[in-house]
CSV table of C-alpha atoms in Angstrom, one decimal:
chain,number,residue,atom,x,y,z
A,3,UNK,CA,-63.2,-201.0,-159.4
A,4,UNK,CA,-64.2,-198.3,-156.9
A,5,UNK,CA,-61.2,-197.2,-154.8
A,6,UNK,CA,-61.3,-195.5,-151.4
A,7,UNK,CA,-63.8,-193.0,-150.4
A,8,UNK,CA,-61.5,-190.1,-151.3
A,9,UNK,CA,-61.1,-191.3,-154.8
A,10,UNK,CA,-57.4,-191.6,-154.6
A,11,UNK,CA,-55.6,-194.1,-156.6
A,12,UNK,CA,-54.5,-196.9,-154.5
A,13,UNK,CA,-51.0,-198.3,-154.9
A,14,UNK,CA,-51.9,-201.9,-155.7
A,15,UNK,CA,-48.3,-203.3,-155.3
A,16,UNK,CA,-48.0,-201.6,-151.9
A,17,UNK,CA,-51.3,-203.1,-150.8
A,18,UNK,CA,-50.1,-206.6,-151.9
A,19,UNK,CA,-46.8,-206.3,-149.9
A,20,UNK,CA,-48.7,-205.0,-146.8
A,21,UNK,CA,-51.1,-207.9,-147.1
A,22,UNK,CA,-48.5,-210.5,-147.4
A,23,UNK,CA,-46.6,-209.0,-144.5
A,24,UNK,CA,-49.8,-209.3,-142.2
A,25,UNK,CA,-50.4,-212.8,-143.5
A,26,UNK,CA,-46.8,-213.7,-142.4
A,27,UNK,CA,-46.6,-211.9,-139.2
A,28,UNK,CA,-50.2,-211.8,-137.7
A,29,UNK,CA,-51.9,-214.8,-139.3
A,30,UNK,CA,-48.7,-216.9,-139.1
A,31,UNK,CA,-49.2,-218.3,-142.5
A,32,UNK,CA,-46.9,-221.2,-143.6
A,33,UNK,CA,-44.0,-220.7,-146.1
A,34,UNK,CA,-45.9,-222.8,-148.4
A,35,UNK,CA,-49.0,-220.6,-148.3
A,36,UNK,CA,-47.1,-217.4,-148.5
A,37,UNK,CA,-45.2,-218.5,-151.7
A,38,UNK,CA,-48.6,-219.5,-153.3
A,39,UNK,CA,-50.2,-216.3,-152.4
A,40,UNK,CA,-47.2,-214.2,-153.6
A,41,UNK,CA,-47.2,-216.0,-156.9
A,42,UNK,CA,-51.0,-215.6,-157.5
A,43,UNK,CA,-51.1,-211.8,-156.4
A,44,UNK,CA,-48.0,-211.1,-158.5
A,45,UNK,CA,-49.7,-212.6,-161.5
A,46,UNK,CA,-52.8,-210.6,-160.7
A,47,UNK,CA,-50.9,-207.3,-160.4
A,48,UNK,CA,-49.3,-207.9,-163.8
A,49,UNK,CA,-52.7,-208.6,-165.3
A,50,UNK,CA,-54.1,-205.4,-163.8
A,51,UNK,CA,-51.0,-203.3,-165.0
A,52,UNK,CA,-51.5,-204.6,-168.4
A,53,UNK,CA,-55.0,-203.0,-168.4
A,54,UNK,CA,-55.9,-199.9,-166.4
A,55,UNK,CA,-54.3,-200.8,-163.1
A,56,UNK,CA,-56.6,-201.3,-160.1
A,57,UNK,CA,-59.5,-199.7,-161.7
A,58,UNK,CA,-59.6,-202.6,-164.3
A,59,UNK,CA,-60.4,-205.1,-161.8
A,60,UNK,CA,-64.1,-205.9,-161.7
A,61,UNK,CA,-66.1,-209.0,-161.1
A,62,UNK,CA,-66.6,-209.6,-164.8
A,63,UNK,CA,-62.8,-209.2,-165.4
A,64,UNK,CA,-61.9,-211.5,-162.7
A,65,UNK,CA,-64.3,-214.1,-163.9
A,66,UNK,CA,-62.8,-213.8,-167.5
A,67,UNK,CA,-59.3,-214.4,-166.2
A,68,UNK,CA,-60.4,-217.3,-164.1
A,69,UNK,CA,-62.3,-218.8,-167.2
A,70,UNK,CA,-59.2,-218.3,-169.4
A,71,UNK,CA,-56.9,-220.2,-166.9
A,72,UNK,CA,-59.3,-223.0,-166.7
A,73,UNK,CA,-59.6,-223.2,-170.5
A,74,UNK,CA,-55.8,-223.4,-170.7
A,75,UNK,CA,-55.9,-226.5,-168.5
A,76,UNK,CA,-55.3,-225.1,-165.0
A,77,UNK,CA,-56.7,-227.6,-162.7
A,78,UNK,CA,-60.1,-226.7,-160.8
A,79,UNK,CA,-58.2,-226.9,-157.4
A,80,UNK,CA,-55.6,-224.4,-158.6
A,81,UNK,CA,-58.3,-222.1,-160.0
A,82,UNK,CA,-59.9,-222.2,-156.5
A,83,UNK,CA,-56.7,-221.5,-154.8
A,84,UNK,CA,-56.1,-218.6,-157.1
A,85,UNK,CA,-59.6,-217.2,-156.4
A,86,UNK,CA,-59.0,-217.7,-152.6
A,87,UNK,CA,-55.9,-215.7,-152.8
A,88,UNK,CA,-57.7,-212.8,-154.7
A,89,UNK,CA,-60.7,-212.9,-152.4
A,90,UNK,CA,-58.5,-212.6,-149.3
A,91,UNK,CA,-56.5,-209.7,-150.6
A,92,UNK,CA,-59.6,-207.7,-151.6
A,93,UNK,CA,-61.4,-208.4,-148.2
A,94,UNK,CA,-58.3,-207.1,-146.6
A,95,UNK,CA,-58.3,-203.9,-148.7
A,96,UNK,CA,-62.1,-203.4,-148.0
A,97,UNK,CA,-61.4,-203.6,-144.3
A,98,UNK,CA,-58.9,-200.9,-144.5
A,99,UNK,CA,-61.2,-198.7,-146.9
A,100,UNK,CA,-58.7,-198.9,-149.8
A,101,UNK,CA,-61.6,-200.1,-152.0
A,102,UNK,CA,-65.2,-200.0,-151.5
A,103,UNK,CA,-66.3,-203.5,-152.4
A,104,UNK,CA,-64.6,-206.9,-152.9
A,105,UNK,CA,-64.9,-207.8,-156.6
A,106,UNK,CA,-64.1,-211.5,-156.0
A,107,UNK,CA,-66.8,-211.9,-153.3
A,108,UNK,CA,-69.5,-213.4,-155.6
A,109,UNK,CA,-67.3,-215.4,-157.8
A,110,UNK,CA,-67.4,-219.3,-157.6
A,111,UNK,CA,-64.5,-221.5,-158.8
A,112,UNK,CA,-65.2,-224.6,-161.0
A,113,UNK,CA,-66.1,-227.7,-159.1
A,114,UNK,CA,-63.3,-230.1,-158.7
A,115,UNK,CA,-64.0,-233.9,-158.8
A,116,UNK,CA,-63.5,-235.3,-155.3
A,117,UNK,CA,-60.4,-237.5,-155.3
A,118,UNK,CA,-60.1,-240.1,-152.5
A,119,UNK,CA,-56.6,-240.1,-150.9
A,120,UNK,CA,-54.6,-243.1,-151.5
A,121,UNK,CA,-53.8,-245.2,-148.3
A,122,UNK,CA,-51.8,-248.2,-147.5
A,123,UNK,CA,-53.6,-251.3,-146.2
A,124,UNK,CA,-52.9,-252.5,-142.7
A,125,UNK,CA,-50.4,-255.2,-143.8
A,126,UNK,CA,-48.5,-252.6,-146.0
A,127,UNK,CA,-48.4,-250.2,-143.1
A,128,UNK,CA,-47.0,-252.7,-140.8
A,129,UNK,CA,-44.4,-253.9,-143.4
A,130,UNK,CA,-43.3,-250.2,-144.0
A,131,UNK,CA,-42.9,-249.3,-140.4
A,132,UNK,CA,-40.8,-252.4,-139.0
A,133,UNK,CA,-37.4,-251.1,-140.3
A,134,UNK,CA,-34.2,-252.2,-138.7
A,135,UNK,CA,-33.2,-250.0,-135.7
A,136,UNK,CA,-29.8,-251.2,-134.9
A,137,UNK,CA,-28.1,-248.0,-135.2
A,138,UNK,CA,-29.0,-244.2,-134.4
A,139,UNK,CA,-30.3,-243.5,-137.9
A,140,UNK,CA,-32.4,-246.7,-138.0
A,141,UNK,CA,-33.8,-245.8,-134.6
A,142,UNK,CA,-34.7,-242.3,-135.9
A,143,UNK,CA,-36.3,-243.7,-139.0
A,144,UNK,CA,-38.3,-246.3,-137.1
A,145,UNK,CA,-39.6,-243.7,-134.7
A,146,UNK,CA,-40.4,-241.4,-137.5
A,147,UNK,CA,-42.4,-243.9,-139.3
A,148,UNK,CA,-44.3,-245.2,-136.2
A,149,UNK,CA,-45.1,-241.6,-135.1
A,150,UNK,CA,-46.4,-240.7,-138.5
A,151,UNK,CA,-48.6,-243.7,-138.7
A,152,UNK,CA,-49.6,-243.9,-135.0
A,153,UNK,CA,-50.6,-240.2,-134.5
A,154,UNK,CA,-51.3,-238.8,-138.1
A,155,UNK,CA,-48.9,-236.1,-137.9
A,156,UNK,CA,-48.4,-233.6,-140.7
A,157,UNK,CA,-44.9,-233.3,-142.0
A,158,UNK,CA,-44.2,-229.8,-140.5
A,159,UNK,CA,-45.6,-231.1,-137.2
A,160,UNK,CA,-43.1,-234.0,-137.0
A,161,UNK,CA,-40.1,-231.9,-138.1
A,162,UNK,CA,-41.0,-229.3,-135.4
A,163,UNK,CA,-41.4,-231.7,-132.5
A,164,UNK,CA,-39.0,-231.3,-129.6
A,165,UNK,CA,-38.5,-233.7,-126.6
A,166,UNK,CA,-40.2,-231.3,-124.3
A,167,UNK,CA,-43.4,-231.8,-126.4
A,168,UNK,CA,-43.3,-235.6,-125.8
A,169,UNK,CA,-44.7,-237.4,-122.6
A,170,UNK,CA,-43.6,-241.0,-123.0
A,171,UNK,CA,-45.1,-242.0,-119.7
A,172,UNK,CA,-48.7,-240.8,-120.6
A,173,UNK,CA,-48.0,-241.5,-124.3
A,174,UNK,CA,-49.0,-238.0,-125.5
A,175,UNK,CA,-47.4,-235.4,-127.7
A,176,UNK,CA,-48.0,-231.7,-127.9
A,177,UNK,CA,-47.9,-230.6,-131.7
A,178,UNK,CA,-48.1,-227.2,-133.3
A,179,UNK,CA,-50.3,-227.4,-136.4
A,180,UNK,CA,-51.7,-225.1,-139.1
A,181,UNK,CA,-52.2,-221.6,-137.9
A,182,UNK,CA,-49.9,-222.2,-135.1
A,183,UNK,CA,-52.7,-224.0,-133.3
A,184,UNK,CA,-51.4,-226.5,-130.6
A,185,UNK,CA,-53.1,-229.8,-130.0
A,186,UNK,CA,-52.4,-232.9,-128.0
A,187,UNK,CA,-52.3,-236.3,-129.7
A,188,UNK,CA,-51.9,-239.8,-128.4
A,189,UNK,CA,-48.9,-241.9,-129.3
A,190,UNK,CA,-49.5,-245.5,-129.9
A,191,UNK,CA,-47.7,-248.3,-128.0
A,192,UNK,CA,-45.3,-249.2,-130.9
A,193,UNK,CA,-44.5,-245.6,-131.5
A,194,UNK,CA,-43.9,-244.9,-127.8
A,195,UNK,CA,-41.4,-248.0,-127.7
A,196,UNK,CA,-39.5,-246.7,-130.8
A,197,UNK,CA,-39.3,-243.2,-129.3
A,198,UNK,CA,-38.0,-244.6,-126.0
A,199,UNK,CA,-35.2,-246.4,-128.0
A,200,UNK,CA,-34.5,-243.2,-129.8
A,201,UNK,CA,-34.3,-241.2,-126.5
A,202,UNK,CA,-31.4,-243.2,-125.5
A,203,UNK,CA,-29.4,-241.3,-128.1
A,204,UNK,CA,-30.1,-238.1,-126.4
A,205,UNK,CA,-33.4,-236.5,-125.3
A,206,UNK,CA,-32.6,-233.0,-123.8
A,207,UNK,CA,-35.9,-231.0,-123.6
A,208,UNK,CA,-35.0,-228.3,-126.1
A,209,UNK,CA,-33.5,-230.9,-128.6
A,210,UNK,CA,-35.6,-231.8,-131.7
A,211,UNK,CA,-36.9,-235.3,-131.5
A,212,UNK,CA,-35.9,-236.0,-135.1
A,213,UNK,CA,-32.4,-234.6,-136.2
A,214,UNK,CA,-30.4,-234.3,-139.3
A,215,UNK,CA,-26.9,-233.0,-139.9
A,216,UNK,CA,-25.3,-231.1,-137.1
A,217,UNK,CA,-28.0,-232.2,-134.6
A,218,UNK,CA,-30.5,-229.7,-136.1
A,219,UNK,CA,-34.1,-230.4,-136.7
A,220,UNK,CA,-34.5,-232.8,-139.6
A,221,UNK,CA,-35.5,-231.1,-142.8
A,222,UNK,CA,-38.8,-231.8,-144.5
A,223,UNK,CA,-37.1,-232.8,-147.7
A,224,UNK,CA,-34.8,-235.3,-145.9
A,225,UNK,CA,-37.9,-236.9,-144.3
A,226,UNK,CA,-39.7,-237.2,-147.9
A,227,UNK,CA,-36.5,-238.6,-149.4
A,228,UNK,CA,-36.0,-241.2,-146.4
A,229,UNK,CA,-39.7,-242.4,-146.8
A,230,UNK,CA,-39.1,-243.1,-150.3
A,231,UNK,CA,-35.9,-245.0,-149.6
A,232,UNK,CA,-37.4,-246.9,-146.7
A,233,UNK,CA,-40.5,-247.8,-148.7
A,234,UNK,CA,-38.5,-249.4,-151.6
A,235,UNK,CA,-36.2,-251.2,-148.9
A,236,UNK,CA,-39.3,-252.6,-147.1
A,237,UNK,CA,-40.9,-253.7,-150.4
A,238,UNK,CA,-43.8,-251.2,-150.4
A,239,UNK,CA,-44.2,-250.0,-153.9
A,240,UNK,CA,-46.8,-247.4,-153.5
A,241,UNK,CA,-45.5,-243.8,-153.7
A,242,UNK,CA,-44.9,-243.4,-149.9
A,243,UNK,CA,-45.0,-239.8,-148.5
A,244,UNK,CA,-45.8,-238.3,-145.1
A,245,UNK,CA,-49.4,-237.4,-146.1
A,246,UNK,CA,-49.9,-241.1,-147.2
A,247,UNK,CA,-49.2,-242.2,-143.7
A,248,UNK,CA,-51.5,-239.5,-142.3
A,249,UNK,CA,-54.3,-240.8,-144.6
A,250,UNK,CA,-53.6,-244.3,-143.7
A,251,UNK,CA,-53.7,-243.5,-139.9
A,252,UNK,CA,-57.0,-241.8,-140.3
A,253,UNK,CA,-58.6,-244.3,-142.5
A,254,UNK,CA,-57.6,-247.4,-140.3
A,255,UNK,CA,-58.7,-245.5,-137.2
A,256,UNK,CA,-62.1,-244.7,-138.5
A,257,UNK,CA,-62.5,-248.2,-140.0
A,258,UNK,CA,-61.9,-249.6,-136.5
A,259,UNK,CA,-63.8,-247.2,-134.4
A,260,UNK,CA,-66.3,-245.3,-136.6
A,261,UNK,CA,-65.5,-242.2,-134.4
A,262,UNK,CA,-65.3,-239.5,-136.9
A,263,UNK,CA,-65.2,-236.7,-134.3
A,264,UNK,CA,-62.1,-238.4,-132.6
A,265,UNK,CA,-60.4,-238.7,-135.9
A,266,UNK,CA,-61.0,-234.9,-136.6
A,267,UNK,CA,-59.4,-234.0,-133.4
A,268,UNK,CA,-56.5,-236.3,-133.8
A,269,UNK,CA,-55.8,-234.8,-137.3
A,270,UNK,CA,-56.4,-231.3,-136.2
A,271,UNK,CA,-59.1,-230.6,-138.9
A,272,UNK,CA,-61.0,-227.4,-138.2
A,273,UNK,CA,-63.8,-228.5,-140.5
A,274,UNK,CA,-65.3,-231.9,-140.1
A,275,UNK,CA,-66.0,-231.9,-143.8
A,276,UNK,CA,-62.3,-232.3,-144.4
A,277,UNK,CA,-62.4,-235.5,-142.3
A,278,UNK,CA,-65.4,-236.9,-143.9
A,279,UNK,CA,-63.4,-237.8,-147.0
A,280,UNK,CA,-62.3,-240.9,-144.9
A,281,UNK,CA,-65.8,-242.1,-144.5
A,282,UNK,CA,-65.8,-242.7,-148.3
A,283,UNK,CA,-62.7,-244.8,-148.0
A,284,UNK,CA,-64.4,-246.8,-145.3
A,285,UNK,CA,-67.5,-247.3,-147.4
A,286,UNK,CA,-65.2,-248.5,-150.3
A,287,UNK,CA,-63.7,-251.1,-147.8
A,288,UNK,CA,-67.3,-252.1,-146.7
A,289,UNK,CA,-68.4,-252.5,-150.4
A,290,UNK,CA,-65.3,-254.8,-151.1
A,291,UNK,CA,-66.1,-257.0,-148.0
A,292,UNK,CA,-69.8,-257.0,-148.9
A,293,UNK,CA,-69.1,-258.0,-152.5
A,294,UNK,CA,-66.7,-260.7,-151.5
A,295,UNK,CA,-68.9,-262.2,-148.5
A,296,UNK,CA,-72.6,-261.5,-148.9
A,297,UNK,CA,-74.4,-264.4,-150.6
A,298,UNK,CA,-76.7,-262.1,-152.6
A,299,UNK,CA,-73.9,-259.8,-153.8
A,300,UNK,CA,-72.5,-262.4,-156.2
A,301,UNK,CA,-73.8,-262.5,-159.8
A,302,UNK,CA,-75.5,-265.6,-160.9
A,303,UNK,CA,-73.6,-267.5,-163.7
A,304,UNK,CA,-75.5,-267.9,-166.8
């Protein structure tokens, strides 16, 4: 790889540290993204050190390393994430004239088969959210489930919600999503009622809507564990997790309205291509209805 215009050797490890620091402090990357990038770039540095350092990194060498990972069974999505981390680092280095060209720019990851997200059907969703709310924990859990399903929130968005972000009169919530982007989402009637009951336990503006021990914001892991427990208690035997409720919200809304742009805005997707996966789910539903109802869809008996 060609290094900076002066021909000086670049301290690869220092570049990685500086890049990750910018990712955390300026781009406001999530802890999950930072952990993944740190892992991938540390492995890249080790590979480079085992050869000739930064000078060993060429498009052909990177392509070889990716192909080797794919042959060893690394999933196409994981290979794509690895390449994305490499490409971002090298683009950052080019912008700072640490290297002359991005060796990962022209590389393409293996194509991953498109998997449709699993969703609850409407009856399962209703069965899940209708938990008993006779005590403070029950009120919290009921409001949590209703809001996940009503507004399609991400786990981090729900955990970071404070009462100052919730307008129960206008049925709106202000959430902070990926990349620290803020959007306003509607709150359904059932979710609004559940939140009103939860508010009776305390709703100071600076207080988290969903609390765990010591009145602090509920931890993501606690939410995940509660969803598994509540699903079993309610007799829903699919593997229930926060994103399943987000998928279910989007799928049911699209199925009822056909308004893909509205679903995109609700979910906070920057790219409508991400939202379009739900059109495939809707088509699956249409195909099932057609096969069961259309007189020309049924096979003739011999």
